[in-house]
CSV table of C-alpha atoms in Angstrom, one decimal:
chain,number,residue,atom,x,y,z
A,1,MET,CA,7.4,-16.0,-35.4
A,2,VAL,CA,9.8,-16.2,-32.1
A,3,GLU,CA,11.4,-12.4,-33.6
A,4,ILE,CA,7.5,-11.3,-33.7
A,5,THR,CA,7.0,-12.5,-30.0
A,6,LEU,CA,9.5,-11.0,-28.7
A,7,THR,CA,9.3,-7.7,-30.3
A,8,ILE,CA,5.1,-7.5,-28.7
A,9,ILE,CA,6.7,-8.5,-25.8
A,10,ILE,CA,9.5,-5.4,-25.7
A,11,ILE,CA,6.8,-3.4,-26.6
A,12,LEU,CA,4.4,-4.0,-24.0
A,13,TYR,CA,7.4,-3.9,-21.5
A,14,SER,CA,8.2,-0.4,-22.9
A,15,LEU,CA,4.5,1.0,-22.9
A,16,LEU,CA,4.2,-0.4,-19.1
A,17,ALA,CA,7.3,1.5,-17.8
A,18,LEU,CA,6.1,4.6,-19.8
A,19,THR,CA,2.5,4.4,-18.8
A,20,GLY,CA,3.8,3.4,-15.0
A,21,LEU,CA,6.9,6.2,-14.8
A,22,ILE,CA,4.4,9.4,-16.0
A,23,GLY,CA,1.3,7.8,-13.3
A,24,ASN,CA,4.0,8.0,-10.5
A,25,ILE,CA,5.9,10.9,-11.3
A,26,TRP,CA,2.0,12.5,-10.9
A,27,VAL,CA,1.4,10.5,-8.5
A,28,MET,CA,4.3,11.7,-6.3
A,29,THR,CA,4.1,15.5,-7.5
A,30,THR,CA,0.5,15.3,-6.1
A,31,VAL,CA,1.0,13.9,-3.2
A,32,ILE,CA,4.2,15.8,-2.3
A,33,SER,CA,2.4,18.7,-2.8
A,34,GLN,CA,-0.2,18.1,-0.5
A,35,LEU,CA,2.2,16.6,2.2
A,36,VAL,CA,4.1,20.5,2.0
A,37,GLY,CA,0.7,22.1,2.1
A,38,CYS,CA,1.5,23.1,-1.8
A,39,CYS,CA,-2.5,23.7,-2.9
A,40,MET,CA,-3.2,25.5,-5.8
A,41,SER,CA,-6.2,27.8,-4.3
A,42,PRO,CA,-7.4,31.4,-3.9
A,43,SER,CA,-5.4,31.4,-0.3
A,44,PHE,CA,-2.4,29.6,-1.5
A,45,HIS,CA,-0.1,32.7,-0.6
A,46,THR,CA,-1.4,32.1,3.2
A,47,ARG,CA,-1.0,28.5,2.8
A,48,ARG,CA,1.9,27.3,0.9
A,49,ARG,CA,4.2,27.2,4.3
A,50,THR,CA,1.7,25.4,6.1
A,51,PRO,CA,2.4,22.1,6.6
A,52,ILE,CA,-0.6,19.3,5.9
A,53,VAL,CA,-2.4,18.0,9.5
A,54,GLY,CA,-1.2,15.2,10.8
A,55,VAL,CA,-3.9,12.5,10.7
A,56,GLN,CA,-4.2,13.5,6.8
A,57,SER,CA,-0.8,12.9,5.9
A,58,SER,CA,-0.9,9.5,7.0
A,59,ALA,CA,-2.8,8.1,4.3
A,60,CYS,CA,-0.2,10.7,1.7
A,61,LEU,CA,3.0,9.1,2.7
A,62,TYR,CA,1.5,5.4,2.3
A,63,LEU,CA,0.7,6.6,-1.4
A,64,LEU,CA,3.9,8.5,-1.3
A,65,LEU,CA,5.7,5.4,-1.2
A,66,LEU,CA,4.1,3.0,-3.0
A,67,SER,CA,4.6,5.1,-6.0
A,68,VAL,CA,8.5,5.2,-5.0
A,69,VAL,CA,8.6,1.5,-4.4
A,70,ASP,CA,6.7,1.6,-8.1
A,71,MET,CA,9.3,3.5,-9.5
A,72,MET,CA,11.4,1.3,-8.3
A,73,SER,CA,10.2,-1.4,-10.1
A,74,ILE,CA,10.4,0.0,-13.3
A,75,LEU,CA,14.1,1.0,-12.8
A,76,PRO,CA,15.0,-3.2,-14.4
A,77,VAL,CA,13.1,-2.5,-17.4
A,78,PRO,CA,15.7,-1.4,-19.8
A,79,PHE,CA,18.0,-4.3,-18.4
A,80,ILE,CA,15.3,-6.6,-19.3
A,81,ILE,CA,14.7,-4.9,-22.6
A,82,SER,CA,18.6,-5.0,-23.4
A,83,ASP,CA,18.7,-9.1,-22.4
A,84,LEU,CA,15.5,-9.9,-24.4
A,85,THR,CA,17.0,-7.9,-27.4
A,86,ASN,CA,20.7,-9.3,-26.9
A,87,SER,CA,19.9,-13.1,-25.3
A,88,LYS,CA,22.2,-12.0,-22.9
A,89,PHE,CA,23.0,-9.8,-19.6
A,90,ASN,CA,25.7,-7.8,-20.6
A,91,TYR,CA,26.1,-6.3,-17.2
A,92,GLU,CA,27.6,-6.1,-14.1
A,93,ASN,CA,26.9,-8.9,-11.4
A,94,TRP,CA,26.0,-6.4,-8.9
A,95,LEU,CA,23.5,-4.7,-11.4
A,96,CYS,CA,22.3,-8.0,-11.8
A,97,LYS,CA,22.0,-7.9,-8.0
A,98,LEU,CA,19.8,-4.7,-8.2
A,99,VAL,CA,17.7,-5.9,-10.5
A,100,PHE,CA,16.2,-8.4,-8.4
A,101,SER,CA,16.3,-6.1,-5.4
A,102,CYS,CA,13.8,-3.6,-7.3
A,103,GLU,CA,12.1,-6.8,-7.8
A,104,GLY,CA,11.8,-7.7,-4.4
A,105,ALA,CA,10.9,-4.6,-3.1
A,106,ASN,CA,7.9,-4.7,-5.4
A,107,LYS,CA,6.8,-7.8,-4.3
A,108,SER,CA,7.0,-7.6,-0.9
A,109,LEU,CA,7.0,-3.6,0.2
A,110,SER,CA,3.8,-3.1,-2.1
A,111,PRO,CA,1.5,-5.5,-0.4
A,112,PHE,CA,2.7,-4.3,3.6
A,113,VAL,CA,2.5,-0.9,2.7
A,114,LEU,CA,-1.2,-1.4,0.4
A,115,THR,CA,-2.0,-3.3,3.9
A,116,ALA,CA,-1.0,-0.2,6.1
A,117,LEU,CA,-3.3,2.0,3.7
A,118,SER,CA,-6.3,-0.2,3.8
A,119,VAL,CA,-5.6,0.0,8.1
A,120,ASP,CA,-5.5,3.5,8.0
A,121,ARG,CA,-8.7,3.9,6.1
A,122,TYR,CA,-10.4,1.6,8.8
A,123,ILE,CA,-9.1,3.7,11.4
A,124,ALA,CA,-10.5,6.9,9.5
A,125,VAL,CA,-14.0,5.6,9.3
A,126,CYS,CA,-14.7,3.2,11.7
A,127,LYS,CA,-12.3,4.3,14.6
A,128,PRO,CA,-12.2,8.4,14.5
A,129,THR,CA,-11.2,8.6,18.1
A,130,TYR,CA,-8.2,6.9,17.3
A,131,VAL,CA,-6.8,9.6,16.4
A,132,TRP,CA,-3.1,9.0,17.3
A,133,MET,CA,-2.5,5.7,14.8
A,134,ARG,CA,-3.0,8.5,12.1
A,135,GLN,CA,-0.5,10.8,12.8
A,136,THR,CA,2.8,11.3,10.6
A,137,ARG,CA,5.2,9.9,13.6
A,138,PHE,CA,2.9,6.7,13.5
A,139,ALA,CA,2.7,6.4,9.7
A,140,PHE,CA,6.5,6.6,9.6
A,141,GLY,CA,6.9,4.0,12.6
A,142,ILE,CA,4.4,1.7,10.4
A,143,ILE,CA,6.8,2.4,7.1
A,144,ILE,CA,9.8,1.5,9.0
A,145,LEU,CA,8.5,-1.8,9.9
A,146,CYS,CA,7.5,-2.4,6.3
A,147,PHE,CA,10.8,-1.7,5.2
A,148,CYS,CA,12.1,-4.0,7.8
A,149,LEU,CA,9.5,-7.0,7.0
A,150,SER,CA,10.1,-6.9,3.4
A,151,LEU,CA,13.6,-6.9,3.7
A,152,CYS,CA,13.7,-10.3,5.3
A,153,PHE,CA,12.5,-11.3,1.8
A,154,ILE,CA,15.0,-9.0,-0.2
A,155,LEU,CA,18.1,-9.7,1.2
A,156,PRO,CA,17.9,-13.3,0.9
A,157,VAL,CA,17.3,-12.9,-3.2
A,158,THR,CA,20.1,-10.2,-3.1
A,159,LEU,CA,22.3,-12.2,-2.2
A,160,ARG,CA,21.5,-15.4,-4.0
A,161,SER,CA,21.0,-13.6,-7.4
A,162,GLY,CA,24.0,-12.9,-9.7
A,163,VAL,CA,25.3,-12.9,-13.4
A,164,VAL,CA,25.3,-16.9,-14.0
A,165,ILE,CA,26.0,-18.8,-17.3
A,166,ILE,CA,23.8,-21.5,-19.2
A,167,PRO,CA,24.4,-23.6,-21.5
A,168,HIS,CA,21.5,-24.6,-24.0
A,169,ASP,CA,21.5,-26.7,-27.3
A,170,ASN,CA,25.3,-26.5,-27.7
A,171,LYS,CA,25.5,-22.9,-27.0
A,172,THR,CA,26.1,-21.0,-23.4
A,173,TYR,CA,24.1,-17.8,-22.3
A,174,VAL,CA,25.0,-15.1,-20.1
A,175,LYS,CA,22.0,-14.4,-17.6
A,176,CYS,CA,20.6,-12.7,-14.6
A,177,SER,CA,19.2,-15.5,-12.3
A,178,VAL,CA,18.1,-16.5,-9.1
A,179,ASP,CA,17.3,-19.7,-7.5
A,180,MET,CA,15.4,-19.8,-4.6
A,181,PRO,CA,14.7,-22.9,-2.5
A,182,ARG,CA,10.7,-23.3,-2.7
A,183,THR,CA,10.6,-22.8,1.1
A,184,PHE,CA,11.3,-19.2,0.8
A,185,THR,CA,8.7,-19.0,-2.5
A,186,LEU,CA,5.8,-20.2,-0.4
A,187,LEU,CA,6.4,-17.9,2.2
A,188,LEU,CA,6.8,-15.2,0.0
A,189,ILE,CA,3.2,-16.5,-1.9
A,190,PHE,CA,1.5,-16.7,1.8
A,191,ILE,CA,3.0,-13.6,3.6
A,192,CYS,CA,3.4,-11.3,0.9
A,193,TYR,CA,0.3,-12.6,-0.9
A,194,ILE,CA,-2.4,-14.2,0.5
A,195,MET,CA,-2.4,-12.9,4.2
A,196,PRO,CA,-2.5,-9.5,2.8
A,197,LEU,CA,-5.0,-10.2,0.2
A,198,ILE,CA,-7.3,-12.0,3.0
A,199,PHE,CA,-6.9,-8.7,5.5
A,200,ILE,CA,-7.5,-6.4,3.0
A,201,CYS,CA,-10.6,-7.8,1.4
A,202,LEU,CA,-11.8,-8.0,5.4
A,203,VAL,CA,-10.7,-4.4,6.2
A,204,TYR,CA,-13.0,-3.1,3.2
A,205,ILE,CA,-15.6,-5.4,4.5
A,206,ALA,CA,-15.7,-4.7,8.0
A,207,ILE,CA,-15.4,-0.1,6.0
A,208,LEU,CA,-18.6,-1.3,4.2
A,209,ARG,CA,-20.4,-2.5,7.1
A,210,ARG,CA,-19.7,0.4,9.4
A,211,LEU,CA,-21.1,2.8,6.3
A,212,TYR,CA,-24.0,1.0,5.4
A,213,LYS,CA,-25.0,1.2,8.9
A,214,HIS,CA,-24.1,5.0,9.4
A,215,THR,CA,-26.4,5.8,6.3
A,216,HIS,CA,-29.5,3.5,6.7
A,217,LEU,CA,-29.4,3.6,10.4
A,218,SER,CA,-28.9,7.2,11.1
A,219,THR,CA,-31.0,10.2,10.4
A,220,VAL,CA,-28.0,12.1,10.0
A,221,GLY,CA,-26.0,9.4,8.0
A,222,ARG,CA,-29.0,10.0,5.5
A,223,ARG,CA,-27.9,13.6,5.1
A,224,THR,CA,-24.5,12.3,4.8
A,225,SER,CA,-22.2,13.6,2.0
A,226,ILE,CA,-20.6,10.1,2.4
A,227,SER,CA,-21.7,8.2,-0.4
A,228,LEU,CA,-22.0,4.8,-0.5
A,229,SER,CA,-21.9,3.5,-3.7
A,230,ARG,CA,-18.7,5.6,-4.1
A,231,VAL,CA,-17.0,4.4,-1.4
A,232,VAL,CA,-18.1,0.2,-2.3
A,233,LYS,CA,-16.7,1.1,-5.6
A,234,CYS,CA,-13.8,2.4,-4.6
A,235,SER,CA,-13.1,-0.3,-2.1
A,236,VAL,CA,-13.8,-2.6,-4.7
A,237,LEU,CA,-11.6,-1.8,-7.2
A,238,VAL,CA,-8.8,-1.3,-4.4
A,239,VAL,CA,-9.0,-5.2,-3.9
A,240,MET,CA,-9.7,-6.4,-7.1
A,241,PHE,CA,-6.8,-3.9,-8.4
A,242,TYR,CA,-4.6,-5.9,-5.9
A,243,PHE,CA,-5.8,-9.4,-6.4
A,244,ILE,CA,-6.1,-8.6,-11.0
A,245,CYS,CA,-2.2,-7.9,-11.0
A,246,TRP,CA,-0.8,-10.4,-8.3
A,247,THR,CA,-2.7,-13.9,-9.0
A,248,PRO,CA,-1.3,-14.8,-12.3
A,249,TYR,CA,2.3,-14.3,-10.9
A,250,TYR,CA,1.5,-16.3,-8.1
A,251,LEU,CA,-0.6,-19.1,-9.6
A,252,PHE,CA,2.4,-19.0,-12.1
A,253,GLN,CA,5.3,-19.5,-9.0
A,254,ILE,CA,2.5,-22.2,-7.2
A,255,TYR,CA,2.4,-24.2,-10.4
A,256,VAL,CA,6.2,-24.4,-10.5
A,257,GLN,CA,7.0,-25.1,-7.1
A,258,PHE,CA,4.5,-28.3,-7.2
A,259,PHE,CA,4.0,-29.2,-10.8
A,260,ILE,CA,7.7,-28.8,-12.4
A,261,SER,CA,10.3,-28.4,-9.8
A,262,PRO,CA,11.4,-31.7,-7.8
A,263,PRO,CA,11.1,-31.8,-4.8
A,264,GLY,CA,13.0,-31.0,-2.1
A,265,THR,CA,14.4,-28.1,-4.5
């Protein structure tokens, strides 16, 4: 039974990694082609050397960074599968630290960039006069800020992770492990999950209110090409995707911190 469960887990890991790899390569290729102006159109040869306009590239930069972070989260999968198969981490200590660094980047950098992307959409719809906030230079500044904030969570995990020997049932297991204090985990949950989730929900609610007023209270709005129902669906899907992907993990972490881990850890 244990072997069957292990096999199923390995297959799921492999399928998710393969799907994520293909999907992220497609997204990165599409976004990069837009950033450099490589749009396949009849006027391709006259436009291929023209970079995309600054106010259009901010969202592309955020999407590109999200794909890069997702690709980083795929890197540890072969090591995880090897660990599950052999019941042993057969690699160097620095590889163990790399695994947790990639995992930490996915946990902290992704929600920050997703929040920045949501704000970019808000500015595009609700504050179109704030063009400077959607320029490439400003987007790079926001990305650097996101990196700095995420380093506050990546570095402690990287420094404390390592290959350890764990005794269990008169046997010893070599594992890649990390033991973080409860305060750190709770800060991670609050800053990298709860706050971004609430903020993203508020941002999309504001966007939907703006579009509703524009569509129903304006004569021009009724003739606009913006489809309110489509925007509603896209906005809800963004929030739901973020919520569904991360809620099980963080609920489990909350359960571990408050009901399993001893006080003071």
